[in-house]
Amino acid sequence: MPFPEQRLRRLRSTSSLRRLIAETTLEVNDLVAPLFVREGISEPHEISSLPGVVQHSRESLVREVNELRDLGIPGIVLFGIPERKDSTGSEAWNPEGIVQEAIRDCKKAVGEDIVVIADLCVDEYTDHGHCGIVNDDEIIDNDATLGLYKKIAQSQAKAGADIIAPSGMMDGQVAAIREALDEINFQQTPILAYSAKYASGLYGPFRDAVNVSLENSDRKSYQQDWRNAREALAEIRADLSEGADMIMVKPAVTYLDIIAKAREITDVPIAAYHVSGEYAMIKAASQQGWIDGDQVALEQLTAIKRAGANFILTYHAKETAKIL
Ligand code: PBG
């Protein structure tokens, strides 16, 4: 009997045939590596909840970036860990702060071969671990925080960042940062907005990586509720109207529906952040011998592209580049 599905089967029979008809491809060009650089250390420090990822010293960061360039990885996103944290996160806009120095180091090492994305937020720099100024009622002061974000954007752009990526989920942050950049003649510096960022349980290992503990509080008053999808589209539209050049969905695999819906409403490049918890789950199960970690990583990263993302921020970037 000639069942129509026999045709589908026939086209799966060899690996070259499968390659020929593959609808989605994952390439090294799709990968952005998140990197941590910590002030005041001379050797890299391991992060126990993120096996294979480290807090870099300035020197080891440069070595890593050179290796990523040799592998053909087109982008990195940088997170700084300062020695001194305070209530406003003032090290975040210090022209000689750790991330500003690291941006200069990276640009000097790899020039235009790698796009340096500066994550713009204060949570790594504040002693309370929130993404903005916390007022007396324990509420985030959105508008006061925008003033800090403007200073950070200017310092990161002056240090040489190729893209500014605000991740704090403050209202109006994209417009404020665009204005701050234009003011100092950085009209050419694009903004990658973390537009749809959920208050996810999957950021735990990241907080270990940047030495942040939120103790009894959370970020549910400014990050998104995971029950909502239409709300994400409203956030994306708002960021686009404020001048975002690219948008991001974060985390990735739990939010593939959001990536697919975002793809339908905009033509700007869409980034997806395969976050620390997504990486850690794959590593943990793989270390137990319960799954093939490399295969699952490839499967998840390809699924993120299939959903409609143009590029992926992932801790798997280096190992995946080697496999590809
Ligand atoms: C905020 C920021 C976070 C991540 C990237 N930028 C943490 C948070 O919102 O709690 C998390 C990324 C990850 O888990 O890999 N500056």
PDB file of C-alpha atoms and ligand atoms in Angstrom, residues 34 36 79 119-124 131 167-168 194 197-198 202-207 214 219 223 250 273-277 315, ligand 1:
ATOM      1  CA  PRO A  34      28.768  34.506  27.659  1.00  0.00           C
ATOM      2  CA  PHE A  36      32.563  36.334  33.205  1.00  0.00           C
ATOM      3  CA  PHE A  79      29.616  40.182  32.597  1.00  0.00           C
ATOM      4  CA  ASP A 119      25.398  43.253  29.229  1.00  0.00           C
ATOM      5  CA  LEU A 120      24.005  46.374  30.856  1.00  0.00           C
ATOM      6  CA  CYS A 121      22.605  45.896  34.343  1.00  0.00           C
ATOM      7  CA  VAL A 122      23.542  46.637  37.934  1.00  0.00           C
ATOM      8  CA  ASP A 123      22.747  43.346  39.660  1.00  0.00           C
ATOM      9  CA  GLU A 124      26.366  42.138  39.530  1.00  0.00           C
ATOM     10  CA  CYS A 131      18.761  45.183  38.835  1.00  0.00           C
ATOM     11  CA  SER A 167      19.009  43.149  30.779  1.00  0.00           C
ATOM     12  CA  GLY A 168      17.377  44.864  33.757  1.00  0.00           C
ATOM     13  CA  TYR A 194      16.478  41.703  26.614  1.00  0.00           C
ATOM     14  CA  LYS A 197      12.900  38.156  30.087  1.00  0.00           C
ATOM     15  CA  TYR A 198      11.065  35.858  32.428  1.00  0.00           C
ATOM     16  CA  LEU A 202      16.828  28.837  35.566  1.00  0.00           C
ATOM     17  CA  TYR A 203      19.159  31.715  36.484  1.00  0.00           C
ATOM     18  CA  GLY A 204      20.478  30.074  39.674  1.00  0.00           C
ATOM     19  CA  PRO A 205      23.954  29.102  38.420  1.00  0.00           C
ATOM     20  CA  PHE A 206      24.405  32.565  36.863  1.00  0.00           C
ATOM     21  CA  ARG A 207      23.928  34.096  40.286  1.00  0.00           C
ATOM     22  CA  LEU A 214      18.857  37.351  46.430  1.00  0.00           C
ATOM     23  CA  ARG A 219      12.608  39.688  40.626  1.00  0.00           C
ATOM     24  CA  GLN A 223      10.763  40.310  35.213  1.00  0.00           C
ATOM     25  CA  LYS A 250      15.225  34.545  27.709  1.00  0.00           C
ATOM     26  CA  TYR A 273      19.541  33.203  25.702  1.00  0.00           C
ATOM     27  CA  HIS A 274      20.039  29.531  26.540  1.00  0.00           C
ATOM     28  CA  VAL A 275      20.654  30.349  30.185  1.00  0.00           C
ATOM     29  CA  SER A 276      22.815  28.992  32.976  1.00  0.00           C
ATOM     30  CA  GLY A 277      20.191  26.588  34.339  1.00  0.00           C
ATOM     31  CA  TYR A 315      27.524  28.469  27.570  1.00  0.00           C
TER      32      TYR A 315
HETATM   33  C1  PBG B   1      20.913  40.275  34.710  1.00  0.00           C
HETATM   34  C2  PBG B   1      21.134  38.998  34.008  1.00  0.00           C
HETATM   35  C3  PBG B   1      20.843  37.725  34.482  1.00  0.00           C
HETATM   36  C4  PBG B   1      21.226  36.840  33.483  1.00  0.00           C
HETATM   37  C5  PBG B   1      21.750  37.575  32.439  1.00  0.00           C
HETATM   38  N1  PBG B   1      21.662  38.926  32.776  1.00  0.00           N
HETATM   39  C6  PBG B   1      20.370  37.266  35.804  1.00  0.00           C
HETATM   40  C7  PBG B   1      19.057  37.590  36.324  1.00  0.00           C
HETATM   41  O1  PBG B   1      18.225  38.270  35.738  1.00  0.00           O
HETATM   42  O2  PBG B   1      18.835  37.144  37.443  1.00  0.00           O
HETATM   43  C8  PBG B   1      21.074  35.353  33.593  1.00  0.00           C
HETATM   44  C9  PBG B   1      21.729  34.546  32.565  1.00  0.00           C
HETATM   45  C10 PBG B   1      21.851  33.114  32.885  1.00  0.00           C
HETATM   46  O3  PBG B   1      21.186  32.547  33.767  1.00  0.00           O
HETATM   47  O4  PBG B   1      22.656  32.477  32.206  1.00  0.00           O
HETATM   48  N2  PBG B   1      22.042  41.102  34.633  1.00  0.00           N
END
